[in-house]
PDB file of N, CA and C in Angstrom:
ATOM      1  N   MET A  23     -17.280   3.907 -13.223  1.00  0.00           N
ATOM      2  CA  MET A  23     -18.501   3.259 -12.788  1.00  0.00           C
ATOM      3  C   MET A  23     -19.586   3.554 -13.818  1.00  0.00           C
ATOM      4  N   THR A  24     -20.385   2.598 -14.134  1.00  0.00           N
ATOM      5  CA  THR A  24     -21.427   2.783 -15.141  1.00  0.00           C
ATOM      6  C   THR A  24     -22.643   3.475 -14.551  1.00  0.00           C
ATOM      7  N   THR A  25     -23.463   4.043 -15.423  1.00  0.00           N
ATOM      8  CA  THR A  25     -24.701   4.673 -14.970  1.00  0.00           C
ATOM      9  C   THR A  25     -25.586   3.660 -14.264  1.00  0.00           C
ATOM     10  N   ARG A  26     -25.616   2.440 -14.764  1.00  0.00           N
ATOM     11  CA  ARG A  26     -26.443   1.411 -14.142  1.00  0.00           C
ATOM     12  C   ARG A  26     -26.028   1.174 -12.687  1.00  0.00           C
ATOM     13  N   ALA A  27     -24.731   1.229 -12.427  1.00  0.00           N
ATOM     14  CA  ALA A  27     -24.238   1.030 -11.071  1.00  0.00           C
ATOM     15  C   ALA A  27     -24.672   2.161 -10.145  1.00  0.00           C
ATOM     16  N   LEU A  28     -25.035   3.323 -10.714  1.00  0.00           N
ATOM     17  CA  LEU A  28     -25.459   4.463  -9.910  1.00  0.00           C
ATOM     18  C   LEU A  28     -26.969   4.545  -9.769  1.00  0.00           C
ATOM     19  N   SER A  29     -27.684   3.551 -10.276  1.00  0.00           N
ATOM     20  CA  SER A  29     -29.133   3.605 -10.148  1.00  0.00           C
ATOM     21  C   SER A  29     -29.529   3.350  -8.705  1.00  0.00           C
ATOM     22  N   GLY A  30     -30.476   4.101  -8.268  1.00  0.00           N
ATOM     23  CA  GLY A  30     -30.968   3.999  -6.911  1.00  0.00           C
ATOM     24  C   GLY A  30     -31.968   5.112  -6.700  1.00  0.00           C
ATOM     25  N   GLN A  31     -32.591   5.123  -5.559  1.00  0.00           N
ATOM     26  CA  GLN A  31     -33.552   6.172  -5.240  1.00  0.00           C
ATOM     27  C   GLN A  31     -32.792   7.352  -4.633  1.00  0.00           C
ATOM     28  N   TRP A  32     -32.568   8.378  -5.422  1.00  0.00           N
ATOM     29  CA  TRP A  32     -31.860   9.562  -4.957  1.00  0.00           C
ATOM     30  C   TRP A  32     -32.817  10.461  -4.187  1.00  0.00           C
ATOM     31  N   PHE A  33     -32.345  11.061  -3.113  1.00  0.00           N
ATOM     32  CA  PHE A  33     -33.185  11.957  -2.316  1.00  0.00           C
ATOM     33  C   PHE A  33     -32.336  13.069  -1.730  1.00  0.00           C
ATOM     34  N   LYS A  34     -33.010  14.136  -1.320  1.00  0.00           N
ATOM     35  CA  LYS A  34     -32.335  15.219  -0.623  1.00  0.00           C
ATOM     36  C   LYS A  34     -33.091  15.521   0.656  1.00  0.00           C
ATOM     37  N   SER A  35     -32.469  16.229   1.536  1.00  0.00           N
ATOM     38  CA  SER A  35     -33.046  16.519   2.842  1.00  0.00           C
ATOM     39  C   SER A  35     -34.360  17.277   2.703  1.00  0.00           C
ATOM     40  N   SER A  36     -35.284  16.982   3.588  1.00  0.00           N
ATOM     41  CA  SER A  36     -36.548  17.727   3.615  1.00  0.00           C
ATOM     42  C   SER A  36     -36.301  19.168   4.055  1.00  0.00           C
ATOM     43  N   HIS A  37     -35.162  19.447   4.650  1.00  0.00           N
ATOM     44  CA  HIS A  37     -34.806  20.803   5.075  1.00  0.00           C
ATOM     45  C   HIS A  37     -34.344  21.668   3.910  1.00  0.00           C
ATOM     46  N   SER A  38     -34.109  21.066   2.752  1.00  0.00           N
ATOM     47  CA  SER A  38     -33.614  21.843   1.619  1.00  0.00           C
ATOM     48  C   SER A  38     -34.705  22.666   0.952  1.00  0.00           C
ATOM     49  N   GLY A  39     -35.961  22.353   1.201  1.00  0.00           N
ATOM     50  CA  GLY A  39     -37.063  23.134   0.643  1.00  0.00           C
ATOM     51  C   GLY A  39     -36.976  23.237  -0.861  1.00  0.00           C
ATOM     52  N   ASP A  40     -37.110  24.466  -1.376  1.00  0.00           N
ATOM     53  CA  ASP A  40     -37.027  24.699  -2.813  1.00  0.00           C
ATOM     54  C   ASP A  40     -35.630  25.123  -3.244  1.00  0.00           C
ATOM     55  N   GLY A  41     -34.666  24.939  -2.369  1.00  0.00           N
ATOM     56  CA  GLY A  41     -33.295  25.356  -2.685  1.00  0.00           C
ATOM     57  C   GLY A  41     -32.760  24.636  -3.908  1.00  0.00           C
ATOM     58  N   GLU A  42     -31.943  25.335  -4.659  1.00  0.00           N
ATOM     59  CA  GLU A  42     -31.379  24.756  -5.874  1.00  0.00           C
ATOM     60  C   GLU A  42     -30.001  24.158  -5.647  1.00  0.00           C
ATOM     61  N   ALA A  43     -29.329  24.557  -4.593  1.00  0.00           N
ATOM     62  CA  ALA A  43     -27.970  24.081  -4.335  1.00  0.00           C
ATOM     63  C   ALA A  43     -28.024  22.987  -3.270  1.00  0.00           C
ATOM     64  N   CYS A  44     -28.454  21.820  -3.674  1.00  0.00           N
ATOM     65  CA  CYS A  44     -28.642  20.730  -2.724  1.00  0.00           C
ATOM     66  C   CYS A  44     -27.776  19.529  -3.070  1.00  0.00           C
ATOM     67  N   VAL A  45     -27.536  18.735  -2.082  1.00  0.00           N
ATOM     68  CA  VAL A  45     -26.825  17.479  -2.251  1.00  0.00           C
ATOM     69  C   VAL A  45     -27.849  16.359  -2.210  1.00  0.00           C
ATOM     70  N   GLU A  46     -27.735  15.419  -3.124  1.00  0.00           N
ATOM     71  CA  GLU A  46     -28.610  14.251  -3.129  1.00  0.00           C
ATOM     72  C   GLU A  46     -27.807  13.024  -2.724  1.00  0.00           C
ATOM     73  N   VAL A  47     -28.494  12.090  -2.083  1.00  0.00           N
ATOM     74  CA  VAL A  47     -27.863  10.866  -1.593  1.00  0.00           C
ATOM     75  C   VAL A  47     -28.686   9.676  -2.065  1.00  0.00           C
ATOM     76  N   ALA A  48     -28.031   8.564  -2.329  1.00  0.00           N
ATOM     77  CA  ALA A  48     -28.737   7.331  -2.707  1.00  0.00           C
ATOM     78  C   ALA A  48     -28.037   6.139  -2.068  1.00  0.00           C
ATOM     79  N   TRP A  49     -28.827   5.187  -1.607  1.00  0.00           N
ATOM     80  CA  TRP A  49     -28.290   3.915  -1.127  1.00  0.00           C
ATOM     81  C   TRP A  49     -28.161   3.036  -2.360  1.00  0.00           C
ATOM     82  N   LEU A  50     -26.945   2.699  -2.710  1.00  0.00           N
ATOM     83  CA  LEU A  50     -26.689   1.993  -3.962  1.00  0.00           C
ATOM     84  C   LEU A  50     -26.573   0.484  -3.788  1.00  0.00           C
ATOM     85  N   GLY A  51     -26.733  -0.013  -2.614  1.00  0.00           N
ATOM     86  CA  GLY A  51     -26.606  -1.443  -2.381  1.00  0.00           C
ATOM     87  C   GLY A  51     -25.161  -1.857  -2.206  1.00  0.00           C
ATOM     88  N   VAL A  52     -24.958  -3.052  -1.763  1.00  0.00           N
ATOM     89  CA  VAL A  52     -23.625  -3.621  -1.546  1.00  0.00           C
ATOM     90  C   VAL A  52     -22.763  -2.678  -0.699  1.00  0.00           C
ATOM     91  N   GLY A  53     -23.378  -2.023   0.277  1.00  0.00           N
ATOM     92  CA  GLY A  53     -22.635  -1.170   1.200  1.00  0.00           C
ATOM     93  C   GLY A  53     -22.089   0.111   0.616  1.00  0.00           C
ATOM     94  N   ARG A  54     -22.720   0.632  -0.455  1.00  0.00           N
ATOM     95  CA  ARG A  54     -22.260   1.861  -1.089  1.00  0.00           C
ATOM     96  C   ARG A  54     -23.314   2.954  -0.986  1.00  0.00           C
ATOM     97  N   VAL A  55     -22.831   4.181  -0.870  1.00  0.00           N
ATOM     98  CA  VAL A  55     -23.702   5.356  -0.811  1.00  0.00           C
ATOM     99  C   VAL A  55     -23.223   6.333  -1.873  1.00  0.00           C
ATOM    100  N   GLY A  56     -24.156   6.846  -2.680  1.00  0.00           N
ATOM    101  CA  GLY A  56     -23.830   7.821  -3.706  1.00  0.00           C
ATOM    102  C   GLY A  56     -24.181   9.225  -3.242  1.00  0.00           C
ATOM    103  N   ILE A  57     -23.356  10.187  -3.617  1.00  0.00           N
ATOM    104  CA  ILE A  57     -23.572  11.588  -3.255  1.00  0.00           C
ATOM    105  C   ILE A  57     -23.366  12.398  -4.533  1.00  0.00           C
ATOM    106  N   ARG A  58     -24.325  13.279  -4.859  1.00  0.00           N
ATOM    107  CA  ARG A  58     -24.208  14.075  -6.080  1.00  0.00           C
ATOM    108  C   ARG A  58     -24.861  15.436  -5.912  1.00  0.00           C
ATOM    109  N   ASP A  59     -24.587  16.316  -6.857  1.00  0.00           N
ATOM    110  CA  ASP A  59     -25.157  17.655  -6.906  1.00  0.00           C
ATOM    111  C   ASP A  59     -26.540  17.563  -7.543  1.00  0.00           C
ATOM    112  N   SER A  60     -27.561  18.060  -6.868  1.00  0.00           N
ATOM    113  CA  SER A  60     -28.930  17.959  -7.400  1.00  0.00           C
ATOM    114  C   SER A  60     -29.113  18.750  -8.689  1.00  0.00           C
ATOM    115  N   LYS A  61     -28.284  19.764  -8.921  1.00  0.00           N
ATOM    116  CA  LYS A  61     -28.396  20.548 -10.150  1.00  0.00           C
ATOM    117  C   LYS A  61     -27.806  19.823 -11.352  1.00  0.00           C
ATOM    118  N   ASN A  62     -27.039  18.769 -11.096  1.00  0.00           N
ATOM    119  CA  ASN A  62     -26.364  18.061 -12.177  1.00  0.00           C
ATOM    120  C   ASN A  62     -26.494  16.546 -11.961  1.00  0.00           C
ATOM    121  N   PRO A  63     -27.708  16.011 -12.050  1.00  0.00           N
ATOM    122  CA  PRO A  63     -27.925  14.591 -11.732  1.00  0.00           C
ATOM    123  C   PRO A  63     -27.231  13.612 -12.674  1.00  0.00           C
ATOM    124  N   THR A  64     -26.842  14.059 -13.856  1.00  0.00           N
ATOM    125  CA  THR A  64     -26.128  13.158 -14.767  1.00  0.00           C
ATOM    126  C   THR A  64     -24.611  13.352 -14.684  1.00  0.00           C
ATOM    127  N   GLY A  65     -24.197  14.274 -13.831  1.00  0.00           N
ATOM    128  CA  GLY A  65     -22.771  14.545 -13.659  1.00  0.00           C
ATOM    129  C   GLY A  65     -22.118  13.538 -12.726  1.00  0.00           C
ATOM    130  N   PRO A  66     -20.915  13.851 -12.283  1.00  0.00           N
ATOM    131  CA  PRO A  66     -20.178  12.920 -11.432  1.00  0.00           C
ATOM    132  C   PRO A  66     -20.834  12.742 -10.068  1.00  0.00           C
ATOM    133  N   ALA A  67     -20.628  11.582  -9.499  1.00  0.00           N
ATOM    134  CA  ALA A  67     -21.125  11.284  -8.156  1.00  0.00           C
ATOM    135  C   ALA A  67     -19.977  10.734  -7.330  1.00  0.00           C
ATOM    136  N   LEU A  68     -19.973  11.081  -6.079  1.00  0.00           N
ATOM    137  CA  LEU A  68     -18.995  10.555  -5.147  1.00  0.00           C
ATOM    138  C   LEU A  68     -19.590   9.276  -4.555  1.00  0.00           C
ATOM    139  N   ILE A  69     -18.820   8.202  -4.569  1.00  0.00           N
ATOM    140  CA  ILE A  69     -19.286   6.924  -4.021  1.00  0.00           C
ATOM    141  C   ILE A  69     -18.432   6.606  -2.803  1.00  0.00           C
ATOM    142  N   VAL A  70     -19.089   6.399  -1.666  1.00  0.00           N
ATOM    143  CA  VAL A  70     -18.390   6.056  -0.432  1.00  0.00           C
ATOM    144  C   VAL A  70     -18.996   4.787   0.144  1.00  0.00           C
ATOM    145  N   THR A  71     -18.295   4.184   1.084  1.00  0.00           N
ATOM    146  CA  THR A  71     -18.855   3.013   1.752  1.00  0.00           C
ATOM    147  C   THR A  71     -19.893   3.470   2.768  1.00  0.00           C
ATOM    148  N   ALA A  72     -20.743   2.548   3.169  1.00  0.00           N
ATOM    149  CA  ALA A  72     -21.755   2.867   4.184  1.00  0.00           C
ATOM    150  C   ALA A  72     -21.085   3.301   5.484  1.00  0.00           C
ATOM    151  N   GLY A  73     -19.953   2.695   5.817  1.00  0.00           N
ATOM    152  CA  GLY A  73     -19.223   3.070   7.024  1.00  0.00           C
ATOM    153  C   GLY A  73     -18.674   4.484   6.948  1.00  0.00           C
ATOM    154  N   GLU A  74     -18.146   4.860   5.788  1.00  0.00           N
ATOM    155  CA  GLU A  74     -17.639   6.223   5.599  1.00  0.00           C
ATOM    156  C   GLU A  74     -18.772   7.234   5.702  1.00  0.00           C
ATOM    157  N   TRP A  75     -19.917   6.910   5.110  1.00  0.00           N
ATOM    158  CA  TRP A  75     -21.081   7.804   5.188  1.00  0.00           C
ATOM    159  C   TRP A  75     -21.537   7.957   6.630  1.00  0.00           C
ATOM    160  N   ARG A  76     -21.569   6.861   7.365  1.00  0.00           N
ATOM    161  CA  ARG A  76     -21.984   6.890   8.775  1.00  0.00           C
ATOM    162  C   ARG A  76     -21.013   7.761   9.583  1.00  0.00           C
ATOM    163  N   MET A  77     -19.710   7.613   9.370  1.00  0.00           N
ATOM    164  CA  MET A  77     -18.728   8.428  10.095  1.00  0.00           C
ATOM    165  C   MET A  77     -18.883   9.907   9.747  1.00  0.00           C
ATOM    166  N   PHE A  78     -19.140  10.218   8.477  1.00  0.00           N
ATOM    167  CA  PHE A  78     -19.336  11.606   8.064  1.00  0.00           C
ATOM    168  C   PHE A  78     -20.578  12.204   8.727  1.00  0.00           C
ATOM    169  N   THR A  79     -21.707  11.492   8.659  1.00  0.00           N
ATOM    170  CA  THR A  79     -22.937  12.047   9.233  1.00  0.00           C
ATOM    171  C   THR A  79     -22.835  12.180  10.753  1.00  0.00           C
ATOM    172  N   MET A  80     -22.127  11.266  11.400  1.00  0.00           N
ATOM    173  CA  MET A  80     -21.924  11.390  12.849  1.00  0.00           C
ATOM    174  C   MET A  80     -21.094  12.635  13.165  1.00  0.00           C
ATOM    175  N   ALA A  81     -20.057  12.900  12.362  1.00  0.00           N
ATOM    176  CA  ALA A  81     -19.229  14.087  12.571  1.00  0.00           C
ATOM    177  C   ALA A  81     -20.045  15.361  12.375  1.00  0.00           C
ATOM    178  N   VAL A  82     -20.941  15.362  11.389  1.00  0.00           N
ATOM    179  CA  VAL A  82     -21.816  16.521  11.174  1.00  0.00           C
ATOM    180  C   VAL A  82     -22.700  16.735  12.397  1.00  0.00           C
ATOM    181  N   LEU A  83     -23.325  15.670  12.877  1.00  0.00           N
ATOM    182  CA  LEU A  83     -24.207  15.779  14.043  1.00  0.00           C
ATOM    183  C   LEU A  83     -23.466  16.220  15.298  1.00  0.00           C
ATOM    184  N   GLU A  84     -22.204  15.863  15.394  1.00  0.00           N
ATOM    185  CA  GLU A  84     -21.387  16.253  16.551  1.00  0.00           C
ATOM    186  C   GLU A  84     -20.835  17.673  16.414  1.00  0.00           C
ATOM    187  N   GLY A  85     -21.094  18.334  15.284  1.00  0.00           N
ATOM    188  CA  GLY A  85     -20.660  19.711  15.084  1.00  0.00           C
ATOM    189  C   GLY A  85     -19.210  19.859  14.682  1.00  0.00           C
ATOM    190  N   LYS A  86     -18.578  18.796  14.223  1.00  0.00           N
ATOM    191  CA  LYS A  86     -17.161  18.848  13.883  1.00  0.00           C
ATOM    192  C   LYS A  86     -16.861  19.721  12.666  1.00  0.00           C
ATOM    193  N   PHE A  87     -17.879  20.066  11.888  1.00  0.00           N
ATOM    194  CA  PHE A  87     -17.660  20.911  10.712  1.00  0.00           C
ATOM    195  C   PHE A  87     -18.253  22.311  10.907  1.00  0.00           C
ATOM    196  N   ASP A  88     -18.750  22.593  12.102  1.00  0.00           N
ATOM    197  CA  ASP A  88     -19.328  23.915  12.347  1.00  0.00           C
ATOM    198  C   ASP A  88     -18.242  24.976  12.250  1.00  0.00           C
ATOM    199  N   ARG A  89     -18.612  26.096  11.682  1.00  0.00           N
ATOM    200  CA  ARG A  89     -17.679  27.217  11.566  1.00  0.00           C
ATOM    201  C   ARG A  89     -17.872  28.144  12.749  1.00  0.00           C
ATOM    202  N   ILE A  90     -16.794  28.692  13.212  1.00  0.00           N
ATOM    203  CA  ILE A  90     -16.864  29.703  14.262  1.00  0.00           C
ATOM    204  C   ILE A  90     -17.101  31.036  13.568  1.00  0.00           C
ATOM    205  N   ARG A  91     -18.131  31.721  13.976  1.00  0.00           N
ATOM    206  CA  ARG A  91     -18.488  32.985  13.307  1.00  0.00           C
ATOM    207  C   ARG A  91     -18.010  34.162  14.086  1.00  0.00           C
TER     208      ARG A  91
END
């Protein structure tokens, strides 16, 4: 995928504060969502469909990835 295809408004959660280890997300259009490491904005990005992103965020909200401590 070209750099141009990854252009979009990248953002990270307001809960990340000044943290350096953050994930950034961008709506790339045509039903695609980009996910990348904020420390390496020119590095690789994971591209998923909007449906895949929605299923992932729903699973997070439902606690499906919570660890038992």
